[in-house]
Each structure stands twice: as C-alpha cells, then as structure tokens.
Amino acid sequence: ATKTQLRLKRNMAHSLVLTVAIACCLFSASSAFTTIPATIPAKAKTGFRAQLSTAKDDIDYIPIGSSQISQSLEMQVYFDGWGFGHGITVTMVTDWYTPNSGNGDGKVTAIVQDNKFNGEREKAPFFTIMQRHLNGKLYYVVRLDPEYLNCELDACKNTNNWLSFQVEGGPSYMPPTDPKGLDPEVDVNDFESSKAKYHDCNMMYLTRGQTEVEHTFSKNKTDIEYIPLGVINNAHPQKIDLSFLGWHLGMGISMEITADWHRPNNDGTAQPRKVTAFLRENKYHVSDIQLQHLQVLYKYHDGDMSYLYLAVDPLFTRCADIEGCLNGNHRVIVKTTPSPYFMPSSMDAAIDSGFKVEEYGLATMVDLGAPTEESVIKSQFSFNKSDTEYIPLGKAFVATPLSFKLAFTGWGLGHGLDVRITPDWHSAVNGPWANRNRVSVFVEDNKVPGKSNAQTEHFNVVYKAENGTSDVFYYLRVDPTFLDCGDEQSCKDANHHVTIYPFNGEGYVSPKGDGSVDPDFENNMNNNLYNEATLINIHDVSRVPELEQKLDEAQQNITDLQAKHEADIQNLTTILNEQKRMFDEATVKFDDLLKRFNALEMQLMAPHTTTPTRTESCTSDCDVEVRSSIQGDIQIKAPTADVFFESDDCQKTDLCELALDVAALKKKLEPAP
C-alpha cells in the first residue's frame, strides 16, 4: 500500500481545507496507508471513498470518523471493483460508558443489512467495525478481512478496489476527511501497534444468507461424525432442524438450543452444563430413533458466542453388518431459522478450523418425547423376600428437583406411586451428619379410607453427595415388609418388579448413564455415609392444630350466626303477621263504625221540629237534656243515664261506647312518635 499524503492548508479563520487529491487515511496490515480521495459533505450526509490495499492478502483498516458517545450513526457502504458490486447498510447504536468501566463490550452494536439469496457466499462476517472511547468520543475503524474479496484469480488480485461511504451522523459526527475525525493517539503510519486500543463492536447481521446446509457422512461407518451446526449467541435460543437421509436412514429431528453465559475453564476446557438441547422426533416405537447416539457439543468462541457441533455415533445409522448400509451414502441436512444472533455452518466463520473434541463440553440432551424405553428403569426384586432392596434412581446436580413415577408389579402387588424429590444444597465435604435433613420426598398414592394400602412407611429414598463433584447419588430403599408376603409361599416364589419412569431435565443422569451409580455403594451404605430423606405422604399430612381450631371456631361462628339469623327472621315474620292480623281487624271494625257514624250524622242532620218547651232547658231535676240550635246542631246530655241511637237502618247503639271505640281506633292508626 502507498503512503497517504495529507496536504492541509490553514486559513486565517483557522479552518482546515482538505486538498482535492487527498482524502482520509486507510490503514493496512502492512502499516501503510492508501490514498483516499474525498468529497465535500453534502446536506445531512457525509460521503467519502477509500481505496483498499493492492495486496489482497492484507487486512485493511479504514477509519470512518468519530462521534459523541450515545449518538447513533447510519452508513451506506458500497464495495466497488473487480468481483465487487455489493452494498450494505450499517446502523451504529451505542450506550453511554466510561473507559474506566471497561472496553465497551456490549455497549456499541453495529446492525448490518445486506442482500442475500440462497446459496450465495456470506460476506458480512468479514466486515467488522471496531471502536475506541476517548475523551467522550467514539472513534470508529472498519476492519476488512481478505476473505471478503475472496480473490483467487489474477484479474481480481491486480485490480483496484474501493469502499464508498455515505454517513448520516448528526452534528457531532466528524468524518475521517476532517482531522477531528481521526484518533489523535494512533500513528497513521502504524495502526498495527495501536489496534490493541480498539475493540470489536457487537456485529448483528440481520441477513444471514443460506440457512440450509448438507453434510455427508464418511464412508467409514465406525467413525464418530462431527457435524458443524453453527455459532450461537449464548443469550439467544436457536431452533435447528435435522434431516437424516441414506440407506436404512430417513428421519427428522427438531432441536432447540438454549445456553447460559459462560467462559472456558483455566485449562481451556468448557464449563459443564452451560448448553441444553431439547429434541423432538416421531415416536413410532420407543427404541426407533435411538437419540442416545446423538450428542451436541459446545465450545466458547468469542464474546458471547459458542461453536456448536453434533456428534453422531456410528450406532445411529444401525448398519451393523449390513453391506448395503455400510457402503451406502448417509448425510444430514441442517436447517436453521434465520436470526441475527446465529451464524449457520454455511459461513466460514461458523467453522472451528482447529476443532479438537477434548476442548468441547457435552450439552445436556433432553428428549421431549421421554420417557422412552431407553430411559425407563426396570428392576427385579431379589428372590429373598427378607432382604431390603436398594434400587438406583440416578445422579443429579445438587439442589435439582426430580420427579419419578413408580409402578410396583408382581404376585399380590399392583401399586402406583408419584414421587418427587426436593433437595437443598449440600456437599460431600460437610460429612454425612451435616447433610441430614437435606432432601425431602413427597409421595402421592391411592388411598382407601381407613386403610394403609400403599404402605409408604416401608420405603424411602437415601442419598449421598458424590466426592469431588456437586452431584448427588439417589437410591430407592424398599423394605421387605412392603411386599408383605408373610407366610404365603406363592408370594415368596414369585417375581416382583418396580418400573421407574423418570421425568427430569438438565442436571439429571439416568442409572443407565455413565457415572450415575455409586461404584462403592455397599461400603458407603455400611459405613452410614447415606442419609435417609424426609418422606412426606401427601395424603397423610396432618393439619396444623392452631389452624384446625380456628377453622372449627370459624365454622361454629358461621353456624351460630346462621341459626340466629334464621330465628330473627322467624320472629320478625311472626310480628309482621300479628300486626297484619290486628290491622285487618281494626280496618273491618273501623269500616263498620264509619258506616254507623255516617248513618247517625244523616239522621241528625235531617229537618225536625221541637216544641218550645223542649228547646228550653229542663229543670235541674231532669235526667236528660236535649238542645237544638238554629244552625241544626243537637246537644244531648244525660248525666245519670245512657244515650242510645236507633233507626230503621241502624240497630240500637250506645253513643258513648261508639265515641270511645272511635277514639281507640284513631289512637291505633296514629303513627308511633
């Protein structure tokens, strides 16, 4: 690459003017610069053009300017030259951070979009943007790997290639054509010595190109096949579909990969249990697919990324000694869902060029169609029905809850149990005494009222932490009293089994797996190194006495309140009925009196004549005095006698009694004060 010639003139206003012949700087791996013609910024976008190094095996470093931190940029990049003719759009988004708080990992992201059609070689991964934070500004540099050009022909090697940029960056953006857009601490003639100050941005590729890759198995059917699946971002699950084709092989498997953040161990090996593969496949028969012959491998790659490989055991093809199968072609098609967080194996960057299986960790394989015949544990009891049976349940990472379904079968035995193991953290270094009461076993069984047909008091789970690991061995202990053969010889001579169906995920290893059974179980049990779990039968759990008493008291209070409420309602109903009866009687009596009063009033108001002697007062010895006025009023006085009224329509009535009855009736009808 030729040296960059910067000829700058300073005018009286202390502004900088770049000569037409010179643009910005282009760094290459040879520590030289290539001339970059410049254009004058136009409107809201700034444009400039950079010539790549003529040595097509160099890495080119192209400064693209600076901007205040937390300010986004958008760039259109055009690749021009032999074998080029390609455009991409890049959006830079940043979060605020200080140099003292790190190098900006996870703080600056470049979102890349490019046109891709199926089968075209992926180029975007060879285009990387680097950044450096200095004095509140971010300086950006593009790193272009030689694989981007993929020059193999002389016509490509002998031609000039250019990158054209159109950048929209806001008021703080300074292009590389302005000295303020260049890193003042970087030697323009030796970027190699300064590139350690720069860090790769998070590259998010929104277009991934080919998502279907076919891998052919080797002809040697005794070899383990290692199939590259791609590179996964540890924080983003990825769906992968597998199609296995070939002689005696035609099946599909759907797989979802999930991972946790991890870094390699100090010795370079992978941290365990950081990736889980969930598998789904057609279950024509429980042993049809043999998923135990597949294993996903993972290895830390860069940033938050991990390589993924699929190991296929030769037993997976089930060739055995079948010549047609041994000589046949077998292949697997890997189909991946496009994602900005996943690089498929169609990309060179997704292949581990230095693959070593010993550097890879084993992903936890979870068959979502489980339990299959391969995962079911079936154990036969010993013929000595006086022995205590210890049946391995497997091994699990400490503090991992487990679930099993148990089926006991045999002469006089047909019983099912649902068992759930819930442990707390404990370790072998604590010693068996310190690890007591660390595991509880919750049991659900069928209960006949008044009977203990399950006999759950005759079995339990025993456990022991494995030395040197964070795993725990579990065994099911079945006492001879569980069978309850007694003196029944037919029971003693019969076969009895327990079939255990495990429903567990990550962290659990079936007794059929390697290292899942305590190799020194008998000695460890005899030395009291195993602890009994706390067994809790869900149906036998007693109620808390205080709570039971409160519930009984509350129920009694409710009963008493209900009885009182019903009595109050009955009393109120009786009172209302009595009041209604009295009111009805008073109404009838009042109507009768009213009729009488009206009749009397009509008779008294009728015209009549009196003799003068009767209109005057009687003498003092009169018993009855009757007076009438001109207005028609009649006054009757009988101090020592009763006054009666009688007519053709009314029977003889005591007027005094009538007056008293009317007064009493009015008093009843008056509202209470």
XYZ file of C-alpha atoms in Angstrom:
673
model
C 0.000 0.000 0.000
C 1.161 3.526 -0.740
C 1.605 6.168 1.864
C -1.108 8.682 2.488
C -0.236 12.211 1.538
C -2.001 14.812 3.663
C -1.560 18.350 2.465
C -3.535 20.700 4.683
C -3.785 24.484 4.465
C -4.844 26.643 7.379
C -6.647 29.854 6.503
C -6.981 32.993 8.595
C -10.146 31.682 10.284
C -8.143 28.644 11.478
C -10.362 26.274 9.498
C -8.965 23.255 7.694
C -9.391 22.663 3.990
C -8.513 19.260 2.545
C -6.955 19.261 -0.898
C -8.860 17.595 -3.695
C -6.207 14.949 -4.188
C -6.215 13.720 -0.596
C -8.989 12.125 1.465
C -8.687 10.272 4.735
C -6.465 7.527 5.983
C -6.555 3.825 5.158
C -4.588 1.514 7.422
C -3.471 -1.926 6.280
C -1.756 -4.818 7.962
C 1.467 -3.667 6.325
C 1.260 -0.492 8.466
C 0.980 1.730 5.388
C -1.812 3.961 4.136
C -3.678 4.150 0.859
C -4.748 7.416 -0.734
C -8.439 8.138 -0.153
C -9.978 10.798 -2.399
C -12.522 12.858 -0.524
C -15.804 14.545 -1.304
C -17.227 17.620 0.311
C -20.025 16.839 2.858
C -23.393 17.424 1.228
C -26.604 18.210 3.094
C -27.281 15.814 6.001
C -24.939 13.062 4.808
C -21.163 12.948 4.610
C -19.544 10.992 1.797
C -16.008 9.725 1.347
C -14.259 6.992 -0.628
C -11.362 4.743 0.389
C -9.086 2.633 -1.804
C -8.182 -0.780 -0.444
C -4.681 -2.162 -0.307
C -3.437 -3.674 -3.555
C -2.112 -6.618 -1.537
C -5.222 -8.748 -1.458
C -3.959 -10.841 1.446
C -3.756 -7.838 3.807
C -6.297 -6.839 6.431
C -7.463 -3.308 5.640
C -8.277 -0.854 8.455
C -10.377 2.096 7.331
C -11.156 4.971 9.731
C -14.761 6.129 9.319
C -14.772 9.094 11.706
C -15.776 9.950 15.241
C -18.942 10.863 17.105
C -20.028 11.695 20.603
C -20.825 8.639 22.668
C -24.508 7.598 22.764
C -25.089 9.108 19.304
C -26.207 6.750 16.553
C -24.826 6.632 13.004
C -26.184 5.236 9.786
C -23.934 4.299 6.898
C -24.454 3.079 3.364
C -21.337 1.241 2.199
C -20.693 0.376 -1.451
C -17.955 -2.058 -2.496
C -16.623 -1.233 -5.963
C -14.069 -3.075 -8.085
C -13.380 -6.433 -9.723
C -15.500 -9.103 -8.067
C -17.347 -6.446 -6.101
C -20.634 -4.712 -6.757
C -22.087 -5.140 -3.331
C -23.828 -2.809 -0.910
C -24.631 -2.972 2.791
C -26.319 -0.702 5.304
C -24.854 -0.332 8.791
C -26.555 1.301 11.775
C -24.413 2.091 14.816
C -26.193 2.313 18.170
C -24.380 2.946 21.441
C -24.937 3.177 25.165
C -23.011 5.516 27.410
C -19.957 4.125 29.200
C -16.613 5.344 30.509
C -13.197 3.912 29.578
C -12.645 3.101 33.253
C -15.724 0.853 33.301
C -14.404 -1.424 30.540
C -13.724 -1.513 26.842
C -17.349 -1.069 25.837
C -18.284 -4.725 25.477
C -21.994 -4.837 24.894
C -22.209 -1.043 24.666
C -21.720 -0.499 20.908
C -23.622 -2.509 18.287
C -23.336 -2.467 14.503
C -26.535 -3.686 12.817
C -25.693 -4.904 9.309
C -28.145 -5.460 6.462
C -27.167 -6.884 3.093
C -28.887 -8.585 0.178
C -28.588 -12.363 0.203
C -30.135 -15.117 -1.821
C -29.874 -18.814 -1.071
C -26.505 -20.292 -1.999
C -24.539 -17.026 -2.139
C -21.397 -16.826 -0.080
C -21.840 -14.855 3.140
C -19.636 -11.752 3.215
C -20.854 -9.659 6.116
C -18.869 -11.512 8.835
C -15.620 -10.383 7.195
C -16.694 -6.774 7.598
C -16.150 -5.716 11.228
C -16.392 -2.311 12.890
C -14.055 -1.508 15.783
C -14.417 1.307 18.304
C -12.459 3.202 20.930
C -13.719 5.616 23.610
C -11.506 8.670 24.111
C -12.473 11.943 25.828
C -16.209 11.408 25.423
C -15.969 10.486 21.747
C -16.072 7.180 19.932
C -13.596 6.632 17.108
C -14.635 4.027 14.542
C -12.491 1.872 12.234
C -13.663 -0.724 9.696
C -11.648 -3.954 9.551
C -11.998 -5.727 6.212
C -10.617 -9.255 6.119
C -9.123 -10.543 2.834
C -11.760 -13.305 2.784
C -14.280 -10.613 1.918
C -12.732 -10.224 -1.555
C -12.010 -13.937 -1.911
C -9.505 -13.154 -4.643
C -8.239 -16.264 -6.398
C -7.939 -15.004 -9.976
C -5.174 -12.711 -11.179
C -7.788 -10.342 -12.601
C -9.005 -9.771 -9.044
C -5.541 -9.571 -7.479
C -4.305 -6.976 -9.980
C -7.261 -4.619 -9.813
C -8.117 -1.716 -7.518
C -10.997 -1.987 -5.086
C -12.803 0.841 -3.348
C -15.210 1.396 -0.478
C -17.607 4.317 -0.691
C -19.361 5.603 2.444
C -22.395 7.794 2.924
C -22.721 8.595 6.646
C -25.568 10.331 8.431
C -24.285 11.032 11.913
C -25.733 14.186 13.386
C -23.969 17.396 14.404
C -21.232 15.727 16.481
C -20.098 13.384 13.720
C -16.667 14.153 12.232
C -15.685 12.272 9.046
C -12.133 10.951 8.548
C -11.608 13.716 5.998
C -11.500 16.079 8.998
C -8.521 15.668 11.371
C -11.008 15.836 14.267
C -12.451 12.592 12.991
C -9.121 10.759 13.383
C -7.811 9.265 16.620
C -5.054 11.646 17.842
C -3.241 8.835 19.669
C -2.982 6.499 16.690
C 0.082 6.565 14.473
C -1.285 6.934 10.976
C 1.674 5.018 9.585
C 1.484 2.097 12.033
C -2.016 1.090 13.042
C -0.828 -2.422 13.972
C 0.952 -1.014 17.028
C -2.217 0.827 18.121
C -5.019 -1.594 17.222
C -4.950 -3.094 20.744
C -6.649 0.107 21.895
C -9.663 -0.759 19.724
C -12.393 -3.308 20.433
C -14.843 -5.060 18.151
C -18.401 -3.801 18.218
C -21.253 -6.266 18.591
C -21.936 -7.246 14.992
C -25.608 -8.050 14.423
C -26.272 -9.417 10.938
C -29.950 -9.091 10.042
C -29.484 -11.076 6.817
C -27.896 -14.460 7.077
C -27.949 -15.906 3.586
C -28.028 -19.670 3.341
C -29.893 -21.422 6.152
C -29.767 -24.981 4.788
C -26.504 -26.928 4.765
C -25.906 -30.542 3.787
C -23.134 -32.617 5.377
C -22.121 -36.048 4.074
C -21.017 -38.795 6.452
C -17.677 -40.503 5.925
C -17.609 -43.922 4.281
C -16.130 -45.432 7.429
C -19.237 -46.319 9.376
C -17.187 -46.998 12.510
C -16.178 -43.338 12.949
C -17.986 -40.737 15.042
C -19.229 -37.955 12.776
C -18.795 -34.361 13.953
C -21.276 -32.114 12.143
C -20.895 -28.305 12.489
C -24.214 -26.690 13.412
C -23.111 -23.050 13.607
C -22.259 -20.392 16.169
C -24.869 -19.422 18.766
C -25.182 -16.327 20.900
C -25.331 -17.697 24.431
C -28.196 -15.410 25.429
C -30.481 -16.287 22.496
C -32.102 -19.723 21.930
C -31.844 -21.174 18.429
C -34.013 -23.676 16.553
C -32.246 -26.254 14.346
C -33.963 -28.921 12.226
C -32.073 -32.055 11.191
C -32.936 -34.384 8.295
C -31.002 -37.679 8.257
C -31.033 -39.416 4.865
C -29.410 -42.504 3.386
C -29.593 -46.305 3.334
C -31.798 -47.510 6.210
C -31.930 -43.923 7.445
C -34.750 -41.453 6.892
C -35.813 -39.398 9.878
C -36.303 -35.843 11.036
C -35.415 -34.289 14.359
C -36.312 -30.822 15.601
C -33.908 -29.335 18.115
C -33.899 -26.165 20.202
C -30.623 -24.980 21.724
C -30.556 -22.832 24.867
C -27.409 -21.674 26.645
C -26.200 -19.722 29.654
C -23.386 -17.202 29.692
C -20.035 -18.938 30.169
C -16.293 -18.684 29.703
C -13.769 -21.544 29.319
C -12.033 -23.017 32.359
C -8.430 -22.103 33.107
C -7.220 -25.262 31.357
C -9.167 -24.352 28.219
C -11.934 -26.910 28.708
C -15.592 -25.955 28.516
C -17.612 -25.256 31.642
C -20.171 -28.055 32.158
C -23.951 -27.763 31.936
C -23.979 -24.458 30.060
C -25.916 -25.632 26.978
C -29.084 -27.722 26.708
C -30.516 -29.312 23.558
C -34.247 -30.077 23.570
C -35.165 -32.687 20.940
C -38.446 -33.717 19.335
C -38.906 -36.635 16.933
C -41.556 -39.057 15.784
C -42.129 -41.906 18.256
C -43.154 -44.837 16.075
C -41.562 -47.106 18.662
C -39.813 -46.142 21.862
C -36.478 -47.531 20.579
C -36.881 -46.472 16.942
C -34.734 -43.357 16.807
C -32.045 -44.068 19.438
C -31.441 -40.475 20.419
C -28.820 -41.631 22.901
C -26.443 -41.889 19.934
C -26.591 -38.132 19.289
C -24.702 -35.551 21.329
C -24.462 -31.768 20.949
C -21.022 -30.319 21.720
C -20.209 -26.698 22.534
C -17.126 -24.516 22.976
C -16.677 -20.853 23.848
C -15.804 -18.871 20.749
C -15.718 -15.102 21.182
C -17.659 -12.505 23.130
C -20.940 -14.200 23.967
C -20.707 -16.764 21.174
C -20.161 -20.539 21.181
C -19.368 -23.110 18.496
C -21.932 -25.907 18.187
C -21.229 -29.372 16.788
C -23.332 -32.521 16.602
C -21.560 -35.800 17.377
C -23.225 -38.789 15.655
C -22.252 -42.208 16.973
C -21.888 -44.918 14.261
C -24.616 -46.892 16.062
C -27.051 -44.178 14.999
C -27.091 -45.472 11.399
C -27.766 -49.030 12.669
C -25.770 -50.511 9.820
C -24.436 -53.434 11.892
C -23.094 -55.933 9.311
C -25.484 -54.939 6.520
C -23.247 -54.439 3.479
C -25.665 -52.195 1.649
C -25.770 -49.849 4.630
C -22.013 -49.915 5.220
C -21.345 -48.994 1.579
C -24.224 -46.532 1.309
C -24.134 -42.770 1.435
C -25.523 -41.079 4.529
C -25.995 -37.375 5.011
C -27.662 -34.865 7.274
C -29.284 -31.607 6.192
C -29.049 -28.863 8.816
C -31.780 -26.235 8.552
C -31.618 -23.195 10.796
C -34.093 -20.418 11.452
C -32.591 -17.071 10.344
C -31.559 -14.986 13.323
C -29.215 -12.023 13.859
C -27.775 -13.956 16.813
C -26.822 -17.150 14.970
C -24.238 -17.931 12.281
C -25.111 -21.078 10.296
C -22.441 -23.570 9.264
C -22.680 -22.265 5.701
C -20.440 -19.423 6.881
C -16.711 -19.991 7.160
C -16.662 -18.048 10.441
C -19.002 -20.643 11.959
C -16.497 -23.489 11.422
C -13.915 -24.213 14.107
C -10.792 -24.565 11.956
C -8.849 -26.029 14.887
C -11.589 -28.417 16.065
C -10.486 -30.622 18.975
C -13.193 -32.669 20.616
C -11.456 -32.595 24.010
C -11.967 -28.798 24.148
C -15.739 -29.166 23.850
C -18.345 -29.605 26.552
C -21.282 -32.020 26.381
C -24.657 -30.328 26.139
C -27.495 -31.690 28.249
C -29.714 -33.691 25.897
C -33.428 -33.607 26.726
C -35.782 -35.818 24.752
C -39.161 -34.064 24.897
C -40.769 -37.365 23.921
C -39.413 -39.070 27.067
C -39.687 -41.355 28.778
C -38.602 -43.843 26.129
C -37.628 -47.431 26.650
C -34.038 -46.274 26.990
C -34.795 -44.010 29.949
C -37.160 -46.317 31.880
C -35.617 -48.088 34.884
C -36.952 -51.602 35.487
C -35.568 -53.530 38.463
C -36.418 -57.017 39.704
C -36.524 -57.706 43.424
C -34.301 -60.428 44.812
C -35.825 -63.852 45.438
C -35.001 -63.493 49.107
C -38.056 -61.607 50.191
C -36.454 -60.843 53.550
C -33.815 -58.506 52.040
C -34.004 -54.737 51.839
C -33.811 -53.634 48.185
C -31.764 -50.623 47.046
C -32.674 -49.525 43.520
C -30.558 -46.795 41.838
C -32.515 -43.740 40.729
C -29.552 -41.998 39.127
C -27.437 -38.949 39.820
C -28.353 -35.260 39.705
C -26.754 -31.898 40.238
C -27.189 -30.779 43.826
C -30.405 -28.858 44.613
C -32.074 -30.139 41.417
C -35.728 -31.225 41.978
C -36.546 -34.638 40.477
C -39.754 -36.435 39.574
C -40.429 -40.173 39.160
C -43.464 -42.370 38.578
C -43.180 -45.846 40.161
C -45.104 -48.979 39.196
C -44.788 -51.995 41.545
C -45.903 -55.272 39.941
C -45.817 -58.967 40.816
C -47.713 -61.571 42.852
C -50.108 -59.739 45.153
C -48.576 -56.408 44.136
C -50.026 -53.836 41.757
C -49.432 -50.365 43.039
C -48.512 -46.965 41.576
C -46.778 -44.017 43.227
C -45.832 -40.492 42.201
C -42.545 -39.457 43.851
C -40.960 -36.007 43.828
C -37.536 -35.346 45.339
C -36.870 -31.810 46.563
C -33.301 -31.236 47.843
C -31.353 -28.367 49.372
C -27.711 -27.650 48.654
C -25.220 -29.927 50.400
C -21.736 -31.239 49.758
C -19.666 -34.344 50.458
C -17.132 -32.239 52.365
C -19.782 -31.487 55.005
C -19.910 -35.108 56.138
C -22.996 -37.332 56.407
C -24.166 -35.885 59.718
C -24.160 -32.303 58.396
C -26.084 -33.443 55.307
C -29.031 -34.839 57.250
C -32.466 -33.370 56.506
C -31.244 -32.004 53.167
C -33.678 -33.946 50.974
C -37.467 -34.356 51.174
C -39.506 -36.914 49.240
C -43.150 -36.104 48.546
C -45.277 -39.150 47.719
C -48.769 -39.309 46.207
C -50.623 -42.640 46.183
C -54.134 -44.032 46.057
C -55.763 -44.048 49.493
C -58.652 -46.238 50.601
C -60.355 -44.576 53.588
C -59.344 -46.223 56.819
C -56.638 -48.355 55.190
C -52.909 -48.004 54.624
C -52.795 -49.995 51.411
C -49.826 -48.074 49.976
C -47.510 -48.992 52.839
C -45.399 -45.935 52.081
C -43.883 -46.284 55.537
C -41.970 -49.298 54.182
C -39.848 -47.484 51.587
C -37.845 -44.262 51.274
C -35.074 -42.545 49.304
C -31.461 -42.495 50.513
C -28.873 -40.049 49.185
C -25.195 -39.199 49.302
C -23.194 -36.333 47.785
C -20.527 -37.538 45.362
C -16.950 -36.828 46.385
C -15.215 -34.160 44.346
C -18.317 -33.038 42.448
C -21.543 -31.152 43.007
C -23.675 -34.213 42.216
C -25.795 -36.436 44.458
C -26.493 -40.179 44.191
C -30.092 -41.288 44.865
C -31.365 -44.794 45.679
C -34.859 -46.116 46.356
C -34.943 -48.246 49.517
C -37.736 -50.850 49.624
C -38.184 -52.822 52.849
C -39.312 -56.487 52.663
C -42.435 -55.531 54.598
C -43.513 -53.543 51.526
C -44.244 -56.804 49.710
C -45.981 -58.210 52.802
C -45.581 -61.797 51.650
C -45.925 -63.134 55.191
C -46.105 -66.923 55.096
C -47.567 -67.009 51.591
C -45.170 -69.259 49.659
C -46.612 -68.274 46.267
C -45.679 -64.670 47.029
C -42.184 -65.645 48.155
C -41.575 -67.682 44.993
C -42.942 -65.062 42.590
C -41.082 -62.334 40.691
C -41.652 -58.754 41.793
C -40.593 -55.676 39.853
C -40.575 -51.927 40.143
C -40.602 -49.862 36.960
C -39.419 -46.274 37.360
C -40.262 -43.578 34.816
C -38.032 -40.502 35.284
C -39.334 -37.101 34.155
C -36.281 -34.922 34.621
C -34.291 -32.449 32.586
C -30.979 -30.680 32.850
C -28.677 -31.884 35.595
C -30.107 -35.422 35.827
C -28.300 -38.600 34.681
C -30.280 -41.843 34.431
C -28.857 -45.005 36.067
C -28.136 -46.135 32.515
C -25.748 -43.196 32.054
C -22.032 -43.231 32.790
C -21.045 -42.445 36.374
C -24.648 -42.291 37.600
C -24.311 -45.203 40.052
C -22.182 -45.118 43.186
C -19.319 -47.570 42.463
C -18.802 -48.184 46.191
C -22.435 -48.133 47.265
C -22.362 -51.163 49.557
C -19.382 -49.955 51.601
C -20.717 -46.403 51.777
C -24.082 -47.688 52.975
C -22.472 -49.960 55.573
C -20.393 -47.012 56.794
C -23.531 -44.904 57.251
C -22.497 -42.395 54.599
C -26.001 -42.388 53.110
C -28.784 -40.306 54.662
C -32.497 -41.023 54.773
C -34.701 -38.481 53.036
C -37.628 -36.928 54.864
C -40.613 -38.817 53.432
C -43.919 -36.959 53.272
C -47.062 -38.717 52.127
C -49.301 -36.003 50.730
C -52.436 -37.829 51.910
C -51.131 -38.221 55.446
C -50.070 -34.640 56.025
C -51.819 -33.515 59.267
C -53.424 -30.141 59.653
C -51.848 -27.512 61.830
C -53.644 -27.721 65.265
C -53.967 -23.982 65.714
C -55.303 -23.564 62.217
C -57.671 -26.500 62.675
C -59.009 -24.986 65.892
C -59.503 -21.620 64.250
C -61.255 -23.219 61.305
C -63.571 -25.124 63.674
C -64.290 -21.962 65.644
C -64.970 -20.053 62.456
C -67.304 -22.801 61.266
C -69.148 -22.774 64.610
C -69.453 -18.998 64.462
C -70.888 -19.245 60.990
C -73.364 -21.917 62.185
C -74.404 -19.823 65.202
C -74.828 -16.703 63.096
C -76.897 -18.620 60.604
C -79.164 -20.042 63.362
C -79.577 -16.605 64.948
C -80.322 -15.104 61.576
C -82.984 -17.714 60.901
C -84.540 -17.152 64.400
C -84.586 -13.394 63.859
C -86.273 -13.868 60.514
C -88.893 -16.172 62.128
C -89.574 -13.683 64.945
C -89.876 -10.821 62.532
C -92.224 -12.847 60.362
C -94.432 -13.639 63.414
C -94.547 -9.967 64.452
C -95.427 -8.837 60.940
C -98.148 -11.462 60.638
C -99.665 -10.412 64.027
C -99.557 -6.763 63.069
C -101.243 -7.576 59.771
C -103.999 -9.532 61.581
C -104.602 -6.646 64.020
C -104.626 -4.156 61.190
C -107.144 -6.208 59.231
C -109.437 -6.471 62.300
C -109.157 -2.738 63.001
C -109.926 -1.983 59.363
C -113.125 -4.083 59.466
C -114.224 -2.534 62.761
C -113.406 0.965 61.563
C -115.453 0.439 58.391
C -118.393 -0.735 60.496
C -118.162 2.243 62.865
C -117.761 4.616 59.989
C -120.934 3.323 58.419
C -122.789 3.757 61.718
C -121.416 7.247 62.247
C -122.411 8.301 58.726
C -125.923 6.983 59.264
C -126.226 8.829 62.594
C -124.931 12.001 61.023
C -127.501 11.763 58.238
C -130.340 11.319 60.719
C -129.195 14.135 62.984
C -128.853 16.488 60.033
C -132.412 15.737 58.829
C -135.090 18.529 59.347
C -137.108 18.250 62.626
C -139.459 20.277 64.856
C -139.492 20.797 68.567
C -141.923 22.361 70.941
C -140.810 25.485 72.615
C -140.867 23.724 75.917
C -138.352 21.100 74.627
C -135.948 23.703 73.257
C -135.529 25.210 76.603
C -133.512 23.732 79.362
C -135.074 21.245 81.688
C -135.344 21.898 85.249
C -132.498 20.883 87.486
C -134.048 17.523 88.241
C -134.212 16.412 84.537
C -132.282 13.191 83.741
C -131.945 14.068 80.040
C -131.427 17.430 78.368
C -131.790 17.920 74.603
C -130.943 21.216 72.916
C -131.043 22.277 69.287
C -129.844 25.428 67.627
C -130.951 27.339 64.626
C -127.942 26.005 62.705
C -129.214 22.441 63.235
C -126.787 21.381 65.984
C -128.164 18.934 68.583
C -126.797 18.586 72.104
C -127.824 15.665 74.306
C -126.871 15.486 77.946
C -127.699 12.562 80.242
C -125.519 12.769 83.366
C -127.148 9.828 85.053
C -128.389 7.835 82.075
C -127.206 6.171 78.893
C -127.725 7.770 75.491
C -128.777 5.421 72.683
C -129.469 5.885 68.998
C -131.743 3.726 66.957
C -133.240 3.951 63.463
C -134.688 1.791 60.774
C -131.229 1.215 59.252
C -129.178 1.096 62.460
C -129.672 -1.030 65.471
C -129.699 0.410 68.953
C -126.255 1.914 69.611
C -124.709 3.397 72.774
C -123.308 6.717 71.621
C -120.777 6.886 74.475
C -119.402 3.445 73.609
C -119.264 4.453 69.967
C -117.230 7.559 70.824
C -114.773 5.516 72.909
C -114.311 2.938 70.146
C -113.614 5.676 67.592
C -111.011 7.283 69.903
C -109.283 3.936 70.456
C -109.222 3.186 66.735
C -107.717 6.562 65.921
C -105.029 6.004 68.518
C -104.040 2.702 66.910
C -103.866 4.230 63.468
C -101.767 7.182 64.549
C -98.028 6.720 63.650
C -95.655 5.993 66.572
C -93.685 9.024 67.743
